[in-house]
Tab-separated table of C-alpha atoms in Angstrom:
chain	number	residue	atom	x	y	z
I	15	UNK	CA	66.456	71.685	108.678
I	16	UNK	CA	67.464	68.074	108.286
I	17	UNK	CA	63.781	66.948	108.541
I	18	UNK	CA	63.644	68.080	105.982
I	19	UNK	CA	66.744	66.796	104.149
I	20	UNK	CA	65.369	63.449	105.486
I	21	UNK	CA	62.150	63.068	103.819
I	22	UNK	CA	63.587	63.939	100.427
I	23	UNK	CA	66.100	61.473	100.724
I	24	UNK	CA	63.447	58.701	100.964
I	25	UNK	CA	60.602	60.540	99.181
I	26	UNK	CA	64.166	60.385	96.053
I	27	UNK	CA	64.155	56.358	97.321
I	28	UNK	CA	61.041	55.710	96.820
I	29	UNK	CA	60.822	57.142	93.071
I	30	UNK	CA	63.748	54.959	92.210
I	31	UNK	CA	62.632	51.649	94.156
I	32	UNK	CA	59.635	52.710	91.722
I	33	UNK	CA	61.310	53.150	89.019
I	34	UNK	CA	64.242	50.131	89.105
I	35	UNK	CA	60.347	47.637	89.570
I	36	UNK	CA	58.861	49.594	86.198
I	37	UNK	CA	62.059	48.473	84.334
I	38	UNK	CA	61.678	45.283	85.493
I	39	UNK	CA	57.806	43.966	85.184
I	40	UNK	CA	57.157	40.055	86.507
I	41	UNK	CA	54.597	38.576	87.255
I	42	UNK	CA	53.519	36.503	90.715
I	43	UNK	CA	51.513	33.984	91.245
I	44	UNK	CA	49.662	33.111	94.712
I	45	UNK	CA	48.159	29.445	94.604
I	46	UNK	CA	45.636	28.686	97.185
I	47	UNK	CA	43.544	26.111	98.050
I	48	UNK	CA	42.628	25.591	94.341
I	49	UNK	CA	43.404	28.562	93.267
I	50	UNK	CA	46.131	30.076	91.555
I	51	UNK	CA	45.779	34.002	91.251
I	52	UNK	CA	48.387	35.991	89.539
I	53	UNK	CA	48.837	39.384	89.478
I	54	UNK	CA	52.280	42.039	88.611
I	55	UNK	CA	55.205	42.322	90.385
I	56	UNK	CA	53.688	46.526	91.384
I	57	UNK	CA	50.386	45.724	92.047
I	58	UNK	CA	50.956	42.306	93.659
I	59	UNK	CA	54.044	45.414	96.101
I	60	UNK	CA	50.638	47.577	97.376
I	61	UNK	CA	48.007	44.514	97.403
I	62	UNK	CA	51.057	44.087	100.421
I	63	UNK	CA	51.470	47.738	101.434
I	64	UNK	CA	47.819	47.807	102.203
I	65	UNK	CA	46.994	44.247	103.966
I	66	UNK	CA	49.980	45.601	105.959
I	67	UNK	CA	48.137	48.846	107.587
I	68	UNK	CA	44.868	46.975	107.570
I	69	UNK	CA	46.378	45.079	110.277
I	70	UNK	CA	48.569	48.004	111.879
I	71	UNK	CA	44.261	49.313	112.292
I	72	UNK	CA	42.608	46.736	113.428
I	73	UNK	CA	45.850	45.627	116.283
I	74	UNK	CA	45.608	48.894	116.987
I	75	UNK	CA	42.063	48.812	117.197
I	76	UNK	CA	42.030	45.434	119.715
I	77	UNK	CA	44.981	46.734	121.980
I	78	UNK	CA	42.870	49.249	122.668
I	79	UNK	CA	40.516	48.252	123.549
I	80	UNK	CA	41.943	45.292	125.431
I	81	UNK	CA	44.046	48.248	127.891
I	82	UNK	CA	40.440	50.523	127.750
I	83	UNK	CA	40.680	49.825	131.268
I	84	UNK	CA	45.095	50.816	132.462
I	85	UNK	CA	44.359	53.288	130.693
I	86	UNK	CA	40.805	54.877	132.583
I	87	UNK	CA	42.055	54.136	135.466
I	88	UNK	CA	46.209	56.082	134.999
I	89	UNK	CA	44.429	58.658	133.998
I	90	UNK	CA	42.551	59.071	136.825
I	91	UNK	CA	45.655	58.165	139.069
I	92	UNK	CA	47.998	60.870	137.125
I	93	UNK	CA	44.512	63.617	137.462
I	94	UNK	CA	44.466	62.838	141.120
I	95	UNK	CA	48.754	62.936	141.414
I	96	UNK	CA	48.446	66.248	139.549
I	97	UNK	CA	46.158	67.834	141.794
I	98	UNK	CA	48.024	66.180	144.739
I	99	UNK	CA	51.360	68.071	144.133
I	100	UNK	CA	48.779	71.300	143.157
I	101	UNK	CA	47.613	71.088	147.045
I	102	UNK	CA	51.736	70.809	147.720
I	103	UNK	CA	52.264	73.396	146.071
I	104	UNK	CA	50.213	76.177	147.589
I	105	UNK	CA	50.827	74.450	151.837
I	106	UNK	CA	54.324	75.462	150.713
I	107	UNK	CA	53.683	79.211	149.627
I	108	UNK	CA	50.573	79.621	152.220
I	109	UNK	CA	53.855	78.358	154.829
I	110	UNK	CA	56.922	80.775	153.805
I	111	UNK	CA	53.200	83.583	153.680
I	112	UNK	CA	52.460	82.278	157.128
I	113	UNK	CA	49.074	81.210	156.695
I	114	UNK	CA	48.455	77.742	159.301
I	115	UNK	CA	44.934	77.745	158.374
I	116	UNK	CA	45.435	77.436	154.522
I	117	UNK	CA	49.091	75.341	154.631
I	118	UNK	CA	46.685	72.817	157.333
I	119	UNK	CA	44.108	72.221	154.509
I	120	UNK	CA	46.255	71.746	151.532
I	121	UNK	CA	48.625	69.329	153.641
I	122	UNK	CA	45.713	67.501	154.020
I	123	UNK	CA	44.539	67.618	150.375
I	124	UNK	CA	48.043	66.163	149.887
I	125	UNK	CA	48.197	63.417	152.526
I	126	UNK	CA	44.309	62.522	150.771
I	127	UNK	CA	45.557	62.799	146.997
I	128	UNK	CA	49.414	61.872	147.472
I	129	UNK	CA	49.492	59.341	151.083
I	130	UNK	CA	53.104	59.392	152.364
I	131	UNK	CA	55.443	61.918	150.189
I	132	UNK	CA	58.033	63.081	151.636
I	133	UNK	CA	57.235	66.219	150.563
I	134	UNK	CA	53.735	65.138	151.668
I	135	UNK	CA	55.536	64.753	154.923
I	136	UNK	CA	57.080	67.766	155.253
I	137	UNK	CA	54.095	70.204	154.372
I	138	UNK	CA	52.577	68.017	156.785
I	139	UNK	CA	54.653	69.338	159.251
I	140	UNK	CA	55.569	72.436	158.679
I	141	UNK	CA	51.706	73.285	158.694
I	142	UNK	CA	52.036	72.730	162.065
I	143	UNK	CA	54.491	74.406	163.430
I	144	UNK	CA	53.777	77.040	162.630
I	145	UNK	CA	50.285	76.214	163.556
I	146	UNK	CA	52.324	75.605	167.387
I	147	UNK	CA	51.495	72.088	167.173
I	148	UNK	CA	54.316	70.925	168.466
I	149	UNK	CA	52.603	67.199	169.037
I	150	UNK	CA	51.877	66.957	165.665
I	151	UNK	CA	55.086	68.163	164.035
I	152	UNK	CA	56.835	65.721	166.066
I	153	UNK	CA	54.613	62.465	165.481
I	154	UNK	CA	55.424	63.906	161.523
I	155	UNK	CA	59.578	63.885	161.836
I	156	UNK	CA	59.151	60.826	163.628
I	157	UNK	CA	56.593	58.835	160.412
I	158	UNK	CA	60.009	60.327	158.113
I	159	UNK	CA	62.609	58.843	160.727
I	160	UNK	CA	61.013	55.449	160.310
I	161	UNK	CA	61.133	55.630	155.940
I	162	UNK	CA	64.618	55.082	155.181
I	163	UNK	CA	64.713	58.033	152.699
I	164	UNK	CA	63.369	60.554	154.887
I	165	UNK	CA	65.556	59.498	157.803
I	166	UNK	CA	67.481	62.061	157.757
I	167	UNK	CA	65.236	64.762	157.505
I	168	UNK	CA	62.886	63.569	160.280
I	169	UNK	CA	66.005	64.038	162.294
I	170	UNK	CA	66.587	67.328	161.336
I	171	UNK	CA	62.558	68.031	162.408
I	172	UNK	CA	63.198	66.997	165.767
I	173	UNK	CA	66.583	68.167	165.901
I	174	UNK	CA	64.649	71.041	165.678
I	175	UNK	CA	62.190	70.794	167.779
I	176	UNK	CA	63.810	69.071	170.967
I	177	UNK	CA	65.734	72.872	171.105
I	178	UNK	CA	62.863	74.537	170.433
I	179	UNK	CA	61.619	72.915	174.200
I	180	UNK	CA	65.092	73.379	175.839
I	181	UNK	CA	65.463	69.473	175.712
I	182	UNK	CA	69.607	69.113	175.562
I	183	UNK	CA	70.225	65.571	175.859
I	184	UNK	CA	67.544	64.427	172.763
I	185	UNK	CA	68.846	67.590	170.579
I	186	UNK	CA	72.527	65.785	170.603
I	187	UNK	CA	71.034	62.059	170.034
I	188	UNK	CA	69.244	63.218	166.927
I	189	UNK	CA	71.870	65.432	166.035
I	190	UNK	CA	74.689	62.162	166.218
I	191	UNK	CA	72.983	59.400	164.658
I	192	UNK	CA	71.775	62.045	161.521
I	193	UNK	CA	75.965	62.504	161.569
I	194	UNK	CA	76.327	58.992	161.421
I	195	UNK	CA	73.347	58.410	158.767
I	196	UNK	CA	74.675	60.840	156.494
I	197	UNK	CA	78.742	62.278	157.700
I	198	UNK	CA	78.456	65.179	155.588
I	199	UNK	CA	75.312	67.345	156.586
I	200	UNK	CA	76.010	70.340	158.187
I	201	UNK	CA	73.786	70.560	160.785
I	202	UNK	CA	74.633	67.531	162.716
I	203	UNK	CA	78.714	68.225	162.231
I	204	UNK	CA	78.820	71.954	163.822
I	205	UNK	CA	75.173	70.051	166.447
I	206	UNK	CA	78.301	67.503	167.297
I	207	UNK	CA	80.852	69.831	167.354
I	208	UNK	CA	79.619	72.748	170.143
I	209	UNK	CA	78.107	69.565	172.624
I	210	UNK	CA	81.661	68.565	172.802
I	211	UNK	CA	82.544	72.048	173.010
I	212	UNK	CA	80.189	72.777	175.309
I	213	UNK	CA	81.038	68.810	177.407
I	214	UNK	CA	84.888	70.634	177.774
I	215	UNK	CA	85.362	67.608	175.524
I	216	UNK	CA	87.659	68.903	173.573
I	217	UNK	CA	89.862	66.019	172.190
I	218	UNK	CA	86.307	64.823	170.561
I	219	UNK	CA	85.268	68.558	169.382
I	220	UNK	CA	89.101	68.324	167.657
I	221	UNK	CA	88.251	64.495	165.392
I	222	UNK	CA	84.323	66.183	164.822
I	223	UNK	CA	86.831	70.045	163.655
I	224	UNK	CA	88.988	67.278	161.845
I	225	UNK	CA	85.500	65.779	160.001
I	226	UNK	CA	84.405	69.599	159.075
I	227	UNK	CA	87.703	69.757	157.255
I	228	UNK	CA	87.947	66.863	155.434
I	229	UNK	CA	84.251	66.347	154.066
I	230	UNK	CA	85.066	70.522	152.489
I	231	UNK	CA	81.971	72.149	155.230
I	232	UNK	CA	84.005	74.480	156.149
I	233	UNK	CA	87.029	76.593	154.420
I	234	UNK	CA	90.545	75.896	155.339
I	235	UNK	CA	91.534	78.663	157.824
I	236	UNK	CA	88.315	78.539	160.070
I	237	UNK	CA	89.976	74.556	160.065
I	238	UNK	CA	93.138	76.366	161.910
I	239	UNK	CA	91.773	78.975	163.664
I	240	UNK	CA	89.200	76.406	165.357
I	241	UNK	CA	91.849	73.449	165.560
I	242	UNK	CA	94.352	76.507	167.183
I	243	UNK	CA	91.415	77.419	169.158
I	244	UNK	CA	90.399	73.519	170.792
I	245	UNK	CA	93.706	73.110	171.396
I	246	UNK	CA	94.102	76.154	173.831
I	247	UNK	CA	91.425	75.113	175.797
I	248	UNK	CA	93.591	72.042	176.379
I	249	UNK	CA	96.293	73.736	177.810
I	250	UNK	CA	94.235	75.902	179.572
I	251	UNK	CA	93.979	73.171	181.417
I	252	UNK	CA	96.804	71.295	181.110
I	253	UNK	CA	98.864	74.145	182.691
I	254	UNK	CA	99.258	73.544	186.149
I	255	UNK	CA	99.288	70.748	185.885
I	256	UNK	CA	100.555	68.628	182.554
I	257	UNK	CA	103.028	71.567	182.057
I	258	UNK	CA	104.308	69.615	179.631
I	259	UNK	CA	101.216	68.295	177.584
I	260	UNK	CA	100.270	71.641	177.436
I	261	UNK	CA	103.547	73.705	175.874
I	262	UNK	CA	102.784	70.888	173.259
I	263	UNK	CA	99.693	71.702	172.881
I	264	UNK	CA	99.561	75.074	172.580
I	265	UNK	CA	102.614	76.182	170.555
I	266	UNK	CA	100.739	73.755	168.183
I	267	UNK	CA	98.045	76.453	169.291
I	268	UNK	CA	100.214	78.969	168.429
I	269	UNK	CA	100.688	78.431	164.815
I	270	UNK	CA	98.204	77.690	163.954
I	271	UNK	CA	97.006	81.004	164.396
I	272	UNK	CA	99.898	83.509	165.926
I	273	UNK	CA	97.344	85.820	167.188
I	274	UNK	CA	95.683	83.963	168.875
I	275	UNK	CA	95.897	86.430	172.287
I	276	UNK	CA	94.532	83.904	174.903
I	277	UNK	CA	97.310	80.972	173.339
I	278	UNK	CA	100.470	83.025	172.985
I	279	UNK	CA	99.540	84.228	177.493
I	280	UNK	CA	99.163	80.042	177.983
I	281	UNK	CA	103.064	79.786	175.255
I	282	UNK	CA	105.131	82.801	176.975
I	283	UNK	CA	104.713	81.817	180.652
I	284	UNK	CA	105.198	77.968	179.969
I	285	UNK	CA	107.863	78.572	177.961
I	286	UNK	CA	108.837	81.547	180.472
I	287	UNK	CA	109.015	79.164	182.945
I	288	UNK	CA	111.047	76.930	181.091
I	289	UNK	CA	113.195	79.600	180.870
I	290	UNK	CA	113.310	79.373	177.149
I	291	UNK	CA	112.344	83.380	176.957
I	292	UNK	CA	113.575	83.620	173.623
I	293	UNK	CA	111.644	81.768	172.080
I	294	UNK	CA	109.370	83.049	174.524
I	295	UNK	CA	109.307	86.352	173.041
I	296	UNK	CA	108.748	86.101	170.089
I	297	UNK	CA	105.626	84.487	170.606
I	298	UNK	CA	103.957	87.365	171.964
I	299	UNK	CA	105.007	89.565	170.063
I	300	UNK	CA	104.113	88.079	167.707
I	301	UNK	CA	100.939	88.115	168.560
I	302	UNK	CA	101.608	91.498	170.019
I	303	UNK	CA	101.615	93.285	166.603
I	304	UNK	CA	98.305	91.483	165.502
I	305	UNK	CA	96.412	92.539	168.724
I	306	UNK	CA	97.581	94.528	171.638
I	307	UNK	CA	96.148	93.254	174.169
I	308	UNK	CA	96.419	93.910	178.066
I	309	UNK	CA	97.300	90.711	178.846
I	310	UNK	CA	99.914	90.135	175.907
I	311	UNK	CA	101.647	92.361	177.882
I	312	UNK	CA	101.685	91.785	181.846
I	313	UNK	CA	102.808	88.159	180.823
I	314	UNK	CA	106.310	89.715	177.805
I	315	UNK	CA	107.091	92.555	181.328
I	316	UNK	CA	106.786	89.739	183.318
I	317	UNK	CA	108.979	87.435	181.800
I	318	UNK	CA	112.412	87.442	183.470
I	319	UNK	CA	110.875	87.688	187.359
I	320	UNK	CA	114.122	89.221	187.681
I	321	UNK	CA	113.582	91.868	186.203
I	322	UNK	CA	113.936	96.413	188.175
I	323	UNK	CA	110.942	97.905	187.296
I	324	UNK	CA	113.391	100.352	184.668
I	325	UNK	CA	113.486	96.370	182.941
I	326	UNK	CA	110.145	96.287	182.403
I	327	UNK	CA	109.390	100.447	181.727
I	328	UNK	CA	112.201	99.216	179.059
I	329	UNK	CA	109.916	96.165	177.787
I	330	UNK	CA	106.524	98.192	178.260
I	331	UNK	CA	108.619	101.091	175.398
I	332	UNK	CA	109.568	97.575	173.695
I	333	UNK	CA	105.622	96.671	172.934
I	334	UNK	CA	105.037	100.397	171.953
I	335	UNK	CA	106.637	100.693	169.452
I	336	UNK	CA	106.745	97.023	167.732
I	337	UNK	CA	102.123	98.563	167.912
I	338	UNK	CA	102.906	102.181	166.538
I	339	UNK	CA	102.068	103.451	170.683
I	340	UNK	CA	98.854	101.902	171.109
I	341	UNK	CA	96.490	102.813	172.632
I	342	UNK	CA	96.876	99.613	174.970
I	343	UNK	CA	100.823	99.582	174.645
I	344	UNK	CA	100.598	103.867	176.073
I	345	UNK	CA	98.329	101.962	179.450
I	346	UNK	CA	100.939	99.556	179.513
I	347	UNK	CA	103.705	102.565	179.728
I	348	UNK	CA	101.636	104.531	181.743
I	349	UNK	CA	102.133	101.113	184.562
I	350	UNK	CA	105.313	100.645	184.550
I	351	UNK	CA	106.080	104.260	184.853
I	352	UNK	CA	104.120	104.077	187.372
I	353	UNK	CA	105.339	100.412	188.888
I	354	UNK	CA	109.268	102.537	189.004
I	355	UNK	CA	107.886	105.900	190.281
I	356	UNK	CA	107.955	108.157	186.880
I	357	UNK	CA	105.528	109.928	187.442
I	358	UNK	CA	106.572	112.329	184.748
I	359	UNK	CA	106.900	109.315	181.769
I	360	UNK	CA	103.403	107.827	183.016
I	361	UNK	CA	102.037	110.599	181.866
I	362	UNK	CA	103.152	111.523	178.758
I	363	UNK	CA	102.264	107.800	177.890
I	364	UNK	CA	98.646	108.481	179.079
I	365	UNK	CA	98.548	112.189	177.392
I	366	UNK	CA	97.141	110.687	174.109
I	367	UNK	CA	94.497	108.738	175.568
I	368	UNK	CA	93.507	111.843	177.586
I	369	UNK	CA	92.295	114.168	174.794
I	370	UNK	CA	89.383	113.081	173.802
I	371	UNK	CA	86.889	110.984	176.571
I	372	UNK	CA	88.954	108.990	178.613
I	373	UNK	CA	87.470	105.203	179.343
I	374	UNK	CA	87.859	103.813	182.104
I	375	UNK	CA	90.965	102.476	182.323
I	376	UNK	CA	93.262	106.451	181.522
I	377	UNK	CA	91.264	107.862	184.199
I	378	UNK	CA	91.792	105.298	186.682
I	379	UNK	CA	95.603	105.239	185.744
I	380	UNK	CA	95.359	108.582	186.084
I	381	UNK	CA	94.003	107.935	189.136
I	382	UNK	CA	96.757	106.055	191.057
I	383	UNK	CA	99.088	108.397	189.342
I	384	UNK	CA	98.018	111.610	190.783
I	385	UNK	CA	97.547	109.848	194.346
I	386	UNK	CA	100.926	107.666	194.400
I	387	UNK	CA	102.921	111.426	194.169
I	388	UNK	CA	100.596	113.459	195.760
I	389	UNK	CA	98.756	112.041	198.174
I	390	UNK	CA	95.365	110.219	199.247
I	391	UNK	CA	94.065	113.597	200.182
I	392	UNK	CA	94.570	114.765	196.117
I	393	UNK	CA	91.461	116.783	194.843
I	394	UNK	CA	93.592	115.481	191.339
I	395	UNK	CA	92.310	112.135	192.130
I	396	UNK	CA	89.486	112.110	193.224
I	397	UNK	CA	88.258	114.296	190.225
I	398	UNK	CA	89.982	111.518	187.820
I	399	UNK	CA	88.442	108.471	190.003
I	400	UNK	CA	85.077	110.666	188.968
I	401	UNK	CA	85.323	110.550	185.669
I	402	UNK	CA	86.050	106.878	185.924
I	403	UNK	CA	81.845	106.418	186.251
I	404	UNK	CA	81.029	108.809	183.862
I	405	UNK	CA	83.662	107.564	180.786
I	406	UNK	CA	83.174	104.762	177.844
I	407	UNK	CA	83.689	101.713	178.929
I	408	UNK	CA	87.341	99.611	177.886
I	409	UNK	CA	86.985	96.732	175.168
I	410	UNK	CA	86.203	92.643	176.747
I	411	UNK	CA	86.000	89.961	176.221
I	412	UNK	CA	82.164	89.442	174.350
I	413	UNK	CA	80.061	86.802	172.646
I	414	UNK	CA	76.397	86.476	172.289
I	415	UNK	CA	76.187	89.574	173.537
I	416	UNK	CA	78.462	88.518	177.228
I	417	UNK	CA	80.951	90.153	178.411
I	418	UNK	CA	83.795	88.852	180.312
I	419	UNK	CA	86.850	89.837	182.540
I	420	UNK	CA	89.008	86.022	180.925
I	421	UNK	CA	88.564	84.544	177.007
I	422	UNK	CA	87.053	81.681	177.376
I	423	UNK	CA	86.997	78.601	174.616
I	424	UNK	CA	83.316	78.885	174.049
I	425	UNK	CA	80.624	81.065	174.602
I	426	UNK	CA	78.619	80.755	177.785
I	427	UNK	CA	74.231	81.470	176.023
I	428	UNK	CA	74.826	79.348	172.766
I	429	UNK	CA	77.968	76.516	173.198
I	430	UNK	CA	79.344	78.013	169.777
I	431	UNK	CA	83.025	77.659	169.121
I	432	UNK	CA	85.645	81.052	169.629
I	433	UNK	CA	82.946	82.992	169.616
I	434	UNK	CA	84.613	85.271	172.020
I	435	UNK	CA	85.726	88.821	170.695
I	436	UNK	CA	88.135	91.363	171.745
I	437	UNK	CA	85.469	94.698	172.055
I	438	UNK	CA	84.303	97.294	173.297
I	439	UNK	CA	81.119	97.151	174.494
I	440	UNK	CA	77.560	99.435	173.755
I	441	UNK	CA	78.186	102.298	175.739
I	442	UNK	CA	74.338	103.260	176.344
I	443	UNK	CA	72.005	105.410	179.103
I	444	UNK	CA	69.517	103.032	180.066
I	445	UNK	CA	66.414	103.626	178.391
I	446	UNK	CA	63.550	106.118	180.893
I	447	UNK	CA	61.584	105.042	183.940
I	448	UNK	CA	57.531	105.294	182.613
I	449	UNK	CA	56.366	108.305	182.953
I	450	UNK	CA	54.862	109.215	185.660
I	451	UNK	CA	51.619	111.615	185.756
I	452	UNK	CA	52.333	114.983	188.168
I	453	UNK	CA	49.198	115.349	191.406
I	454	UNK	CA	47.154	117.613	190.224
I	455	UNK	CA	44.291	116.296	188.335
I	456	UNK	CA	42.980	118.438	186.703
I	457	UNK	CA	45.735	118.982	183.623
I	458	UNK	CA	47.051	115.365	183.528
I	459	UNK	CA	50.030	115.077	181.840
I	460	UNK	CA	52.979	113.267	181.617
I	461	UNK	CA	56.420	113.762	182.332
I	462	UNK	CA	59.454	111.461	181.115
I	463	UNK	CA	62.044	111.653	184.213
I	464	UNK	CA	65.496	110.701	182.274
I	465	UNK	CA	67.177	107.901	183.593
I	466	UNK	CA	71.223	108.198	184.763
I	467	UNK	CA	73.646	106.195	182.993
I	468	UNK	CA	73.783	102.990	183.946
I	469	UNK	CA	76.460	101.095	185.897
I	470	UNK	CA	79.745	100.092	184.645
I	471	UNK	CA	80.422	96.422	184.983
I	472	UNK	CA	83.416	95.518	186.846
I	473	UNK	CA	87.512	96.072	185.537
I	474	UNK	CA	90.366	94.638	186.860
I	475	UNK	CA	92.177	96.419	189.393
I	476	UNK	CA	94.657	98.280	187.441
I	477	UNK	CA	97.603	98.087	189.943
I	478	UNK	CA	101.639	98.637	190.678
I	479	UNK	CA	103.515	95.037	189.241
I	480	UNK	CA	106.080	93.331	190.044
I	481	UNK	CA	108.518	92.812	192.681
I	482	UNK	CA	108.959	96.603	194.001
I	483	UNK	CA	106.291	97.781	197.530
I	484	UNK	CA	103.919	99.968	195.778
I	485	UNK	CA	103.236	103.459	195.383
I	486	UNK	CA	102.668	104.899	198.419
I	487	UNK	CA	98.796	105.560	198.847
I	488	UNK	CA	97.879	102.320	197.367
I	489	UNK	CA	95.509	101.026	199.076
I	490	UNK	CA	93.608	103.891	199.238
I	491	UNK	CA	93.635	104.552	195.258
I	492	UNK	CA	93.024	101.497	194.613
I	493	UNK	CA	89.404	101.350	196.558
I	494	UNK	CA	88.614	104.074	194.390
I	495	UNK	CA	89.019	102.589	191.759
I	496	UNK	CA	87.062	99.391	192.520
I	497	UNK	CA	83.965	101.821	194.019
I	498	UNK	CA	84.407	103.868	190.824
I	499	UNK	CA	84.490	100.414	188.603
I	500	UNK	CA	82.072	98.367	190.473
I	501	UNK	CA	78.225	97.874	189.713
I	502	UNK	CA	75.749	98.386	191.897
I	503	UNK	CA	74.700	94.789	191.744
I	504	UNK	CA	77.627	93.543	192.681
I	505	UNK	CA	81.242	92.596	190.891
I	506	UNK	CA	80.571	89.377	188.582
I	507	UNK	CA	83.044	88.185	186.213
I	508	UNK	CA	80.522	87.382	182.900
I	509	UNK	CA	78.278	89.917	182.691
I	510	UNK	CA	75.279	90.896	179.940
I	511	UNK	CA	75.774	94.348	177.746
I	512	UNK	CA	73.454	95.749	176.063
């Protein structure tokens, strides 16, 4: 549309110029080398325009002849580059589809046609990786490191290769260097944080979290949670030797994550030792509402060292009301009632937990109640101990397939921060043993012998708490409870589940 309007405007302007010149005739005279040439103005203008066109054509021909070699070279380079990028594209497809032979062939073609381009080196490294040639992959990544434009990418590749050969020292060095060169690189910051956490260098880990948060690599909620976990780790290490510093750190953690159970437990203990019982109870109650946990119940019931067993029972019932009688609340009330020798109240608290598949802790608690009330020879106690050996397992701290009796700030497998979660382990049967052939050769058949359930992981022994003497028969039931809970291979604080 606009082009048509512009063409019409130019045509109108040319027509107007022609009419204007026709209305004003004149003569143009050229004198050169003794000759005089005279013509009209219109003819002179047409001659000038024709001469300009001829000169332009001659100049274009001369330029084409002069630039012909460069044009031929440039065309050859462009065709070579096009072939190189085609080989690069096909090589990437081969890497994605897992074809090592094609990937290496196209990587060689791309390097021959394009030279040491960043993408060419990357394709060569990836082709070596899927071919299992680690030395060639590391060589390609090292060449990337030597180029300032691809240094961070090369460090990433060397980091991955170091992790594969389990060289954590080299992997950490590559991650630190990448984080220094490019502070916003996510993988390098995560690796540095994991390294500091694995070393127990909580101060440096806190700095890493602050840096990641300031760069926007993690959201605010995740940053607050990670800060709380690291502050709790510091408080846990300083609780015995430097209680004031530990209290300062753990209160910061509780402020950042009120539902973090280990932080609330440490804060409750430290505040209780100070005598600030009201604040300690408030911290534990807030965590209990969000996440009822046996450690919180232990801290809450023991805030006042001089409390009687009846006072502890009343405090346990307070926890039960706060959590709407969560199963953990019922276990806490049952334990407190057992300490107070109120066996009817203990049974009443446990009754809803026994209606459908009681867990190990519920079964062991009932065994303790029966033996405390009726003696070591009680048949009911032995029955509950037997049921505990086959009962579903209770929640434990689990991280990366590892179950632990105690919380830790990082995973013992991957070093990941805040990896432990309080949840139920899988209650599965062990796989069947290999097939067993019968003795009769004339009738061969395979009979699968089903294996029994896996031995239960060790659980904390449920014992009366407080300053009162244990209930009658407590030693015997403790031994039975430990025998029912202990695995065949012996007790371990940390164990793999599945």
